Short mmCIF file of C-alpha atoms and ligand atoms in Angstrom, two decimals:
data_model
loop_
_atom_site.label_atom_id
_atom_site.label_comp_id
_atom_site.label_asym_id
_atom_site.label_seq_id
_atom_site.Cartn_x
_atom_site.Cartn_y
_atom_site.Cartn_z
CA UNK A 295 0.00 0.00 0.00
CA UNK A 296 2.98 2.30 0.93
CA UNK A 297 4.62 1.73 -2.30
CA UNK A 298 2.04 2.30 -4.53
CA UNK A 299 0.87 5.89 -2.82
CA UNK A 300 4.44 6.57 -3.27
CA UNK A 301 5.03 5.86 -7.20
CA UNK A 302 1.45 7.68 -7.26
CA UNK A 303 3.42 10.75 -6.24
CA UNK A 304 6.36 10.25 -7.79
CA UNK A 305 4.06 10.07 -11.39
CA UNK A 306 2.52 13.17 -10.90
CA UNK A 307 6.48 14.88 -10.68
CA UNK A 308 8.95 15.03 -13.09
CA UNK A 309 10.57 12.78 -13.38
CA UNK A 310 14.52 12.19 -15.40
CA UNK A 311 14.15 10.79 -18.91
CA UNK A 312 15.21 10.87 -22.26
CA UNK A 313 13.83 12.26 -25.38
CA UNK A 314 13.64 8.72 -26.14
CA UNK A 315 11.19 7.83 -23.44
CA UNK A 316 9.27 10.53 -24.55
CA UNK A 317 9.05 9.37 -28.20
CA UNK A 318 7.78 5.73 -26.81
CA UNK A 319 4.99 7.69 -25.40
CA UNK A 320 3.93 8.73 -29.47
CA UNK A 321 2.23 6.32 -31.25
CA UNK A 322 4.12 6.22 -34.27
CA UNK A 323 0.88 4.84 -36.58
CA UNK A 324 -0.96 7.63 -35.59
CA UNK A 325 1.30 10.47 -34.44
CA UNK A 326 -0.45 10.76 -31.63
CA UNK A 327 0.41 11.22 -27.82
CA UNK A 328 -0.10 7.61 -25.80
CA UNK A 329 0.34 9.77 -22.61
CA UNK A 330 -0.35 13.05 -21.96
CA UNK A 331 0.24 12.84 -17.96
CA UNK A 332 3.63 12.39 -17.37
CA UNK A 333 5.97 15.12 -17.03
CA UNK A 334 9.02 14.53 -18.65
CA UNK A 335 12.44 16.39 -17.72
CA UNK A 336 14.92 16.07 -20.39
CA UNK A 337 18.72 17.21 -21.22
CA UNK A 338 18.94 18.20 -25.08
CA UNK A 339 20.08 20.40 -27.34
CA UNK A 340 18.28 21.69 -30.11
CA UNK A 341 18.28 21.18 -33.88
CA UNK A 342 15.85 23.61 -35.44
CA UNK A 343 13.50 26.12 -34.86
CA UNK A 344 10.99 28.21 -36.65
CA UNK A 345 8.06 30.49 -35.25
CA UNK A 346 4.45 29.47 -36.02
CA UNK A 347 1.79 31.74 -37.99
CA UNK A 348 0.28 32.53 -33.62
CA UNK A 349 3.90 33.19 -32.25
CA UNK A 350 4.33 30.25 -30.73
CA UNK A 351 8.13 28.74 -31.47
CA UNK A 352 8.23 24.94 -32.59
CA UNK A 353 11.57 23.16 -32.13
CA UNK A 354 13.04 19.75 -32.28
CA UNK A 355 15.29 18.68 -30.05
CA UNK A 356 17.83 16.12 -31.15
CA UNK A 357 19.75 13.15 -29.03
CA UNK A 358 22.90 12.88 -31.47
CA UNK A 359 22.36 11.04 -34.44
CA UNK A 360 18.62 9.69 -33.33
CA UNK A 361 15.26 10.79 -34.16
CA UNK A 362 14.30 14.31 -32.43
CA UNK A 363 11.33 15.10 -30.24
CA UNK A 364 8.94 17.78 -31.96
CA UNK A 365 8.67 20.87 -28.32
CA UNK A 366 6.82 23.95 -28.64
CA UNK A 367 7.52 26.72 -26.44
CA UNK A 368 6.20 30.20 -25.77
CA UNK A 369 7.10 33.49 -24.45
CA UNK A 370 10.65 33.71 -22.68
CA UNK A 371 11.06 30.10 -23.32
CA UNK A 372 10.24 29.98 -26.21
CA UNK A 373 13.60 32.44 -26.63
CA UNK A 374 15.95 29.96 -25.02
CA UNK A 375 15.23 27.42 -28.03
CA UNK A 376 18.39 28.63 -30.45
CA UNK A 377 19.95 25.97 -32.47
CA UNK A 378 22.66 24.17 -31.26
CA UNK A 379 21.53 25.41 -27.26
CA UNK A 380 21.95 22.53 -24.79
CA UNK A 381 19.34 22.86 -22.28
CA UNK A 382 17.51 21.26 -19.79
CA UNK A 383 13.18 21.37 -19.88
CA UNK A 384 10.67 20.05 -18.63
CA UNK A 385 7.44 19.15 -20.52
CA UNK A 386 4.47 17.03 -21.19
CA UNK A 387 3.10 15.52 -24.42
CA UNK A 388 -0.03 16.97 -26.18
CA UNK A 389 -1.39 17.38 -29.87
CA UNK A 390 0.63 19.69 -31.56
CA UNK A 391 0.35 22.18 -34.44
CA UNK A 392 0.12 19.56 -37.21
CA UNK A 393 -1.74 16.97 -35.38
CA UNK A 394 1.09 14.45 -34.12
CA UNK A 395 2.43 14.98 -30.69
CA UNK A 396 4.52 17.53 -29.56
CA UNK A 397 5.93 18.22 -26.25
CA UNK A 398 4.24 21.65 -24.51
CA UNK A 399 7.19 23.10 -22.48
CA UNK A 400 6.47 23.37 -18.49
CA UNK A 401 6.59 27.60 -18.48
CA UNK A 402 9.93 28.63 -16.63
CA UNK A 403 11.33 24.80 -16.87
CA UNK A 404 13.86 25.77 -19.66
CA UNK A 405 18.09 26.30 -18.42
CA UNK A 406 20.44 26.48 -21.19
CA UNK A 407 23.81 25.02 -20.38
CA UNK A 408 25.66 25.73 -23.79
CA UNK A 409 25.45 26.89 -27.09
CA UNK A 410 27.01 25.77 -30.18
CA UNK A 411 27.01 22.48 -29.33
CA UNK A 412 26.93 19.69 -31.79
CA UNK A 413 24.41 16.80 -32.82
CA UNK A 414 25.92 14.43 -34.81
CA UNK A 415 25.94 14.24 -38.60
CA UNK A 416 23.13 14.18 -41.17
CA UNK A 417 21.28 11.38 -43.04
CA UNK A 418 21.81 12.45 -46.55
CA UNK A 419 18.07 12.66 -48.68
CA UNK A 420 17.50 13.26 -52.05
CA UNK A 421 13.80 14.40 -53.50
CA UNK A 422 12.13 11.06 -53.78
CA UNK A 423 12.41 10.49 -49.88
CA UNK A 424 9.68 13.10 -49.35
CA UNK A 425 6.72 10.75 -51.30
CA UNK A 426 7.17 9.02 -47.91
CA UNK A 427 9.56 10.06 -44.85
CA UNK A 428 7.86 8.35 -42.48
CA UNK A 429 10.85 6.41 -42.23
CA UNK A 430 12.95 9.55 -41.56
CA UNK A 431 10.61 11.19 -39.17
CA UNK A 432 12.39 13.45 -36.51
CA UNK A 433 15.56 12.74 -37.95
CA UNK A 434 18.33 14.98 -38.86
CA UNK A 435 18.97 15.05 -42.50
CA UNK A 436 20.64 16.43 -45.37
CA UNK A 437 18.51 17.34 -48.24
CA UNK A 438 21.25 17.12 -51.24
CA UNK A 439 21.91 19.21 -54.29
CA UNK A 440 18.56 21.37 -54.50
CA UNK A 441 17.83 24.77 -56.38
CA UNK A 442 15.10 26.83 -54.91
CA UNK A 443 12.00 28.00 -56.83
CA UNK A 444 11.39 31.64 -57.73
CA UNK A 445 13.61 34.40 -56.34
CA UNK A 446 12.38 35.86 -53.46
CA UNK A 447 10.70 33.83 -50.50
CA UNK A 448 7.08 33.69 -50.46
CA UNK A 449 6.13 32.26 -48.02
CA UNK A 450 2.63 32.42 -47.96
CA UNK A 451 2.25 30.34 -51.36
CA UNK A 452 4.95 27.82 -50.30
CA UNK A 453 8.50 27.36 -50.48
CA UNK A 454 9.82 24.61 -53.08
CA UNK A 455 13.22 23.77 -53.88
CA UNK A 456 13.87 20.71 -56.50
CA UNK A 457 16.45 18.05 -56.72
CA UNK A 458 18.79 17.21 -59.49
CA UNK A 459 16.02 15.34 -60.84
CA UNK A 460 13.38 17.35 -60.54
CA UNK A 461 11.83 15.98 -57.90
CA UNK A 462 10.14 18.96 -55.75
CA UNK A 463 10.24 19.58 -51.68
CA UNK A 464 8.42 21.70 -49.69
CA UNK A 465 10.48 23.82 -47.48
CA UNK A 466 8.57 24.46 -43.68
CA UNK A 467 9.81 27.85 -42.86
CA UNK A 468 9.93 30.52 -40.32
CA UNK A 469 7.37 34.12 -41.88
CA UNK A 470 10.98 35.89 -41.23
CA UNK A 471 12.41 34.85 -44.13
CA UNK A 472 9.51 36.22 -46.47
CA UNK A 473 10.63 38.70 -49.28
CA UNK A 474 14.70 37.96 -48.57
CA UNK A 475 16.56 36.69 -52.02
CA UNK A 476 16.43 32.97 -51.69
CA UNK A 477 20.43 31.11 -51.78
CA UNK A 478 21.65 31.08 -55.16
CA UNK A 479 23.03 28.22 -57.33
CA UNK A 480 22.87 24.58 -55.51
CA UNK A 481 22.40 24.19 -51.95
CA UNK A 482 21.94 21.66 -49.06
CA UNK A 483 19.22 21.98 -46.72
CA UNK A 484 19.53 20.97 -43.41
CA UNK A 485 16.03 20.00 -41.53
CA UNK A 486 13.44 17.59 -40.11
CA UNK A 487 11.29 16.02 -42.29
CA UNK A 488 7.55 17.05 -40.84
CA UNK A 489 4.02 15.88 -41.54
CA UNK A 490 1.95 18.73 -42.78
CA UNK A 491 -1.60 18.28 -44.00
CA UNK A 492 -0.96 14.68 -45.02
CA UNK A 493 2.50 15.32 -47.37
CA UNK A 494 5.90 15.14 -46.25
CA UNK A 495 7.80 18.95 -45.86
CA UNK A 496 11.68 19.69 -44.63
CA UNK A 497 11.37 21.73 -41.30
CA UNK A 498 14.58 23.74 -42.82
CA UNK A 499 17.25 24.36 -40.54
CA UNK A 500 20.24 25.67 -42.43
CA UNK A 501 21.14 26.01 -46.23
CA UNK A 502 24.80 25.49 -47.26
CA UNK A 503 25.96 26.02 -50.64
CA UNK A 504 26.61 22.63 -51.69
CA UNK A 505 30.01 23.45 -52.42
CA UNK A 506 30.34 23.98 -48.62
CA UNK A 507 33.24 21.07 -48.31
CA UNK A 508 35.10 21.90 -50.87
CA UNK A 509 35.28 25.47 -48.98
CA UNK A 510 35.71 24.17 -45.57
CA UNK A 511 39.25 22.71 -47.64
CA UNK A 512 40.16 25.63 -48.72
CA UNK A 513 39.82 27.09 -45.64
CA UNK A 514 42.01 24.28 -44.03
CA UNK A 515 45.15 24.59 -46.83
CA UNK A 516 45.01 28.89 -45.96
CA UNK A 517 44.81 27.36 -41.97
CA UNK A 518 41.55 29.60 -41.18
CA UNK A 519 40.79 26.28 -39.35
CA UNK A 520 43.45 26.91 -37.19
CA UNK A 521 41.77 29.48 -35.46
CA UNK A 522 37.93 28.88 -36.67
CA UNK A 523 35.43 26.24 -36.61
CA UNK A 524 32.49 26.67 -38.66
CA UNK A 525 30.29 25.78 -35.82
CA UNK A 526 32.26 26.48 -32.61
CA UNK A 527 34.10 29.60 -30.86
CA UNK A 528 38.33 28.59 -30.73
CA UNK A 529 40.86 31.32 -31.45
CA UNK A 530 38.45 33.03 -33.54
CA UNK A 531 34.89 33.42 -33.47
CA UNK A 532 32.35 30.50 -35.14
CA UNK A 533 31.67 31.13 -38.48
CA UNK A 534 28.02 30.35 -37.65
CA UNK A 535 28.81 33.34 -35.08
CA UNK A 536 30.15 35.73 -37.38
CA UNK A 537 27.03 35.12 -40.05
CA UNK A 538 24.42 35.96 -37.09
CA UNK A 539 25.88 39.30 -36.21
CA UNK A 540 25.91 40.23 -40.17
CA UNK A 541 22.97 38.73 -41.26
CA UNK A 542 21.47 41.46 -42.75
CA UNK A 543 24.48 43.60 -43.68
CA UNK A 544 24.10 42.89 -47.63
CA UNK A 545 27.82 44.11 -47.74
CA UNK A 546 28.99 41.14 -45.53
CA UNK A 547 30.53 39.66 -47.96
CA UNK A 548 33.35 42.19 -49.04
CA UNK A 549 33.83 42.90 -44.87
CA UNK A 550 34.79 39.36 -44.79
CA UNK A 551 37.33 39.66 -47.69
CA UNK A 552 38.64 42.88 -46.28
CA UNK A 553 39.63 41.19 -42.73
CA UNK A 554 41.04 38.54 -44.51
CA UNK A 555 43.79 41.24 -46.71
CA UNK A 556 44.15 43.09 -43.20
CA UNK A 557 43.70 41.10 -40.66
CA UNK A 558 41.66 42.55 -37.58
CA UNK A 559 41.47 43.25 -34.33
CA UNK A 560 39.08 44.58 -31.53
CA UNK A 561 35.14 43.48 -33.22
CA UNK A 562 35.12 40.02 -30.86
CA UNK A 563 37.69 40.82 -28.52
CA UNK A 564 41.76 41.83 -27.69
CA UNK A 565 43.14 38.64 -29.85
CA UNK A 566 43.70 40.30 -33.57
CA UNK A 567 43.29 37.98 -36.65
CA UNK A 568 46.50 38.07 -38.42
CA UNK A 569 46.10 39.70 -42.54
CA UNK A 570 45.58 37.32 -45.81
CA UNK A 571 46.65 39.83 -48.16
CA UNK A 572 49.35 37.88 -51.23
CA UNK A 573 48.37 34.58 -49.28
CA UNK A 574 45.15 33.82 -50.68
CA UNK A 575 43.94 34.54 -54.05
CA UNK A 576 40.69 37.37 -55.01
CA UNK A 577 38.55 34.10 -55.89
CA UNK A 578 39.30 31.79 -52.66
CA UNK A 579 38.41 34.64 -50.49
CA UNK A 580 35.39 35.67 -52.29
CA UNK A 581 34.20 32.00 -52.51
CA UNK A 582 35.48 31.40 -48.44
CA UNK A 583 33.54 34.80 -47.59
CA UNK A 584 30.37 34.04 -48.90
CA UNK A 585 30.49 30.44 -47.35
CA UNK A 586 30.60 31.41 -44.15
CA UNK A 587 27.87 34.35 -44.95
CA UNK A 588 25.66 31.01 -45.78
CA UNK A 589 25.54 30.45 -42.08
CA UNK A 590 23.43 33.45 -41.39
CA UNK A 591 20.42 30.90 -42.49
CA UNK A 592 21.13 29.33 -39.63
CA UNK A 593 19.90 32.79 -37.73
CA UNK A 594 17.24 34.03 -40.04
CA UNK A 595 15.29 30.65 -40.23
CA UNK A 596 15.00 30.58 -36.56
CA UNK A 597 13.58 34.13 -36.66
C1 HEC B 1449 45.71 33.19 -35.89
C2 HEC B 1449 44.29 33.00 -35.79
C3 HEC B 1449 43.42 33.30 -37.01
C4 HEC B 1449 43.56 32.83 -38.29
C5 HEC B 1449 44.65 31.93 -38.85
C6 HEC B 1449 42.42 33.33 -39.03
N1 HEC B 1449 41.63 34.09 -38.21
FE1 HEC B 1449 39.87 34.99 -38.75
N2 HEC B 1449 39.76 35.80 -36.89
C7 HEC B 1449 40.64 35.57 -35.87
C8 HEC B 1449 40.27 36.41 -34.74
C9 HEC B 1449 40.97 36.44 -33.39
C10 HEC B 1449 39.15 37.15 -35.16
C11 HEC B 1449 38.42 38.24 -34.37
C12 HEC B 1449 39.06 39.54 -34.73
C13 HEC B 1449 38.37 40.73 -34.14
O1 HEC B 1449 37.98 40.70 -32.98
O2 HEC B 1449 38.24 41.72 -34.88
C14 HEC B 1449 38.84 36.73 -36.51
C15 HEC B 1449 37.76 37.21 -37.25
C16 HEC B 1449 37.40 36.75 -38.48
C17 HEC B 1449 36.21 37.14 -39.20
C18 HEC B 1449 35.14 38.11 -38.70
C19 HEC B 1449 35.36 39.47 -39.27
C20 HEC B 1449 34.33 40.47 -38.85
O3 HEC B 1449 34.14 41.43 -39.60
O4 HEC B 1449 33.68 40.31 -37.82
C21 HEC B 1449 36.21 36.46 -40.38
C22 HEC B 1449 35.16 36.53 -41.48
C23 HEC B 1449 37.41 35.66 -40.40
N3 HEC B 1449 38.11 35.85 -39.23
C24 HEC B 1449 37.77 34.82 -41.42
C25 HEC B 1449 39.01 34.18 -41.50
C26 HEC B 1449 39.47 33.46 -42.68
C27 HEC B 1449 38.66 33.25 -43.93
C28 HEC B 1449 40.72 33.00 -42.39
C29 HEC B 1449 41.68 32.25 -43.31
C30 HEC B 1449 42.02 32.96 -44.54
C31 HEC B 1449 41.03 33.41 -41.03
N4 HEC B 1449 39.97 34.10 -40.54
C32 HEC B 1449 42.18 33.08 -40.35
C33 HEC B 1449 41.69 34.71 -35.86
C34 HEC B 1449 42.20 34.09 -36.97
#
């Protein structure tokens, strides 16, 4: 009798778990939440964001390489839920914006305890996977070699981009981004496959020009990497860093060139960033510069 008024209690608190606990709770036939009582108190970091037509911010949340759990969040919460942020939350399941389940976050349960932090690499997709991704649902993935449609985002009417064989995706996507120029040439996107109104769509989360690796080696043999990681403060500041704070300077682009002819001091702290000039040639720096511009998607789509 003692024992069971004491799990009794302990079920009503939160209680430690992981996001994979949380997805056995979702029937995965149905989408829908199996239990909508428990409280569940996870450790994660997140993968992608994007703000709903009401305001309200819908993330996933992503264990490294494993499927994420779909969290929506509001107010200052809602806030704390930037890409790449490891935080702790607290939360319980509940139909979500598209039907399936999503976890509502407790208000004032969020605590971030990083940023930048990484969450393993992504399953590489091409157009055909989005006829049915039921297979890749919550998952991290790589949507390969894609052009977008149009020039401007629309949002309103949709947001396509198509493979190298035509095959066409719909892009999920923050209202921020309506009216900017969409990437140019081919890109990966980065995202969550999502059911919306019965058809598979990419939640995007970044866009990378898909000659982003053969930049990231140029940037090794000129030994950028030395002091920069695309993704994480070291010497220098993040790439993904630098693209926030200029994501809507249009002239980003030749600022980047110019630090790398004179060096720079003094814009992220005392430690200067030795010059370029004679070192690299006018087209490697253009191409480098407007790589790590690229990450200022990361920023706007989580607008
Ligand atoms: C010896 C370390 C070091 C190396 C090598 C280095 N950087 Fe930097 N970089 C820095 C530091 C430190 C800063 C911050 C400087 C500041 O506060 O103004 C910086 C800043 C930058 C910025 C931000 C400029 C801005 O306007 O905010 C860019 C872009 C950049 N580096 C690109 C590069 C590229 C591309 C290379 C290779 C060609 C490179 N860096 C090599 C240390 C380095």
């Amino acid at each position: 009798m003692l024992l069971c008024a004491g799990a009794l209690i302990l079920g009503q608190q939160a209680k430690s778990s992981t996001v994979a606990d949380a997805l056995a709770a979702i029937d995965p036939a149905t989408g829908a939440a199996k239990d909508t009582t428990t409280v569940f108190d996870l450790d994660a970091i997140v993968s992608v964001r994007t703000t709903l037509a009401d305001g309200k911010v819908l993330a996933f949340i992503q264990p490294v390489g494993k499927p994420g759990l779909a969290v929506v969040a509001t107010g200052a919460d809602a806030a704390k839920f930037v890409p790449r942020n490891e935080m702790t939350l607290k939360g319980q399941l509940a139909a979500g914006p598209f039907g399936w389940a999503v976890l509502n976050v407790q208000a004032g349960s969020v605590n971030v305890e990083g940023d930048n932090k990484p969450f393993g690499s992504s399953t590489p997709v091409n157009g055909a996977t989005f006829a049915d991704a039921s297979a890749l649902a919550g998952k991290f993935v790589q949507l390969t070699n894609v052009t977008f449609e149009g020039d401007k985002f629309a949002v309103k009417s949709g947001v396509k981009v198509k493979d190298a064989n035509g095959a066409e995706v719909s892009l999920v996507v923050s209202a921020s981004v309506d009216g900017r120029d969409v990437p140019a040439g081919g890109q990966n996107v980065y995202g969550v496959p999502v059911k919306v109104d019965g058809g598979w769509k990419l939640l995007a989360a970044r866009f990378l020009p898909v000659t982003g690796k053969a930049t990231l080696t140029l940037a090794e043999k000129y030994t950028c990497t030395t002091c920069h990681n695309p993704d994480a403060k070291v010497v220098g500041p993040a790439y993904r860093d630098v693209a926030q704070k200029y994501r809507n300077d249009n002239d980003a682009v030749s600022k980047f060139v110019a630090q790398m002819d004179a060096g720079g001091t003094g814009k992220w702290g005392p430690v200067p960033m030795p010059p370029f000039k004679d070192k690299v040639p006018a087209a490697d720096e253009k191409q480098i510069a407007e790589w790590i511009w690229g990450y200022r998607w990361d920023w706007i789509l989580a607008e």
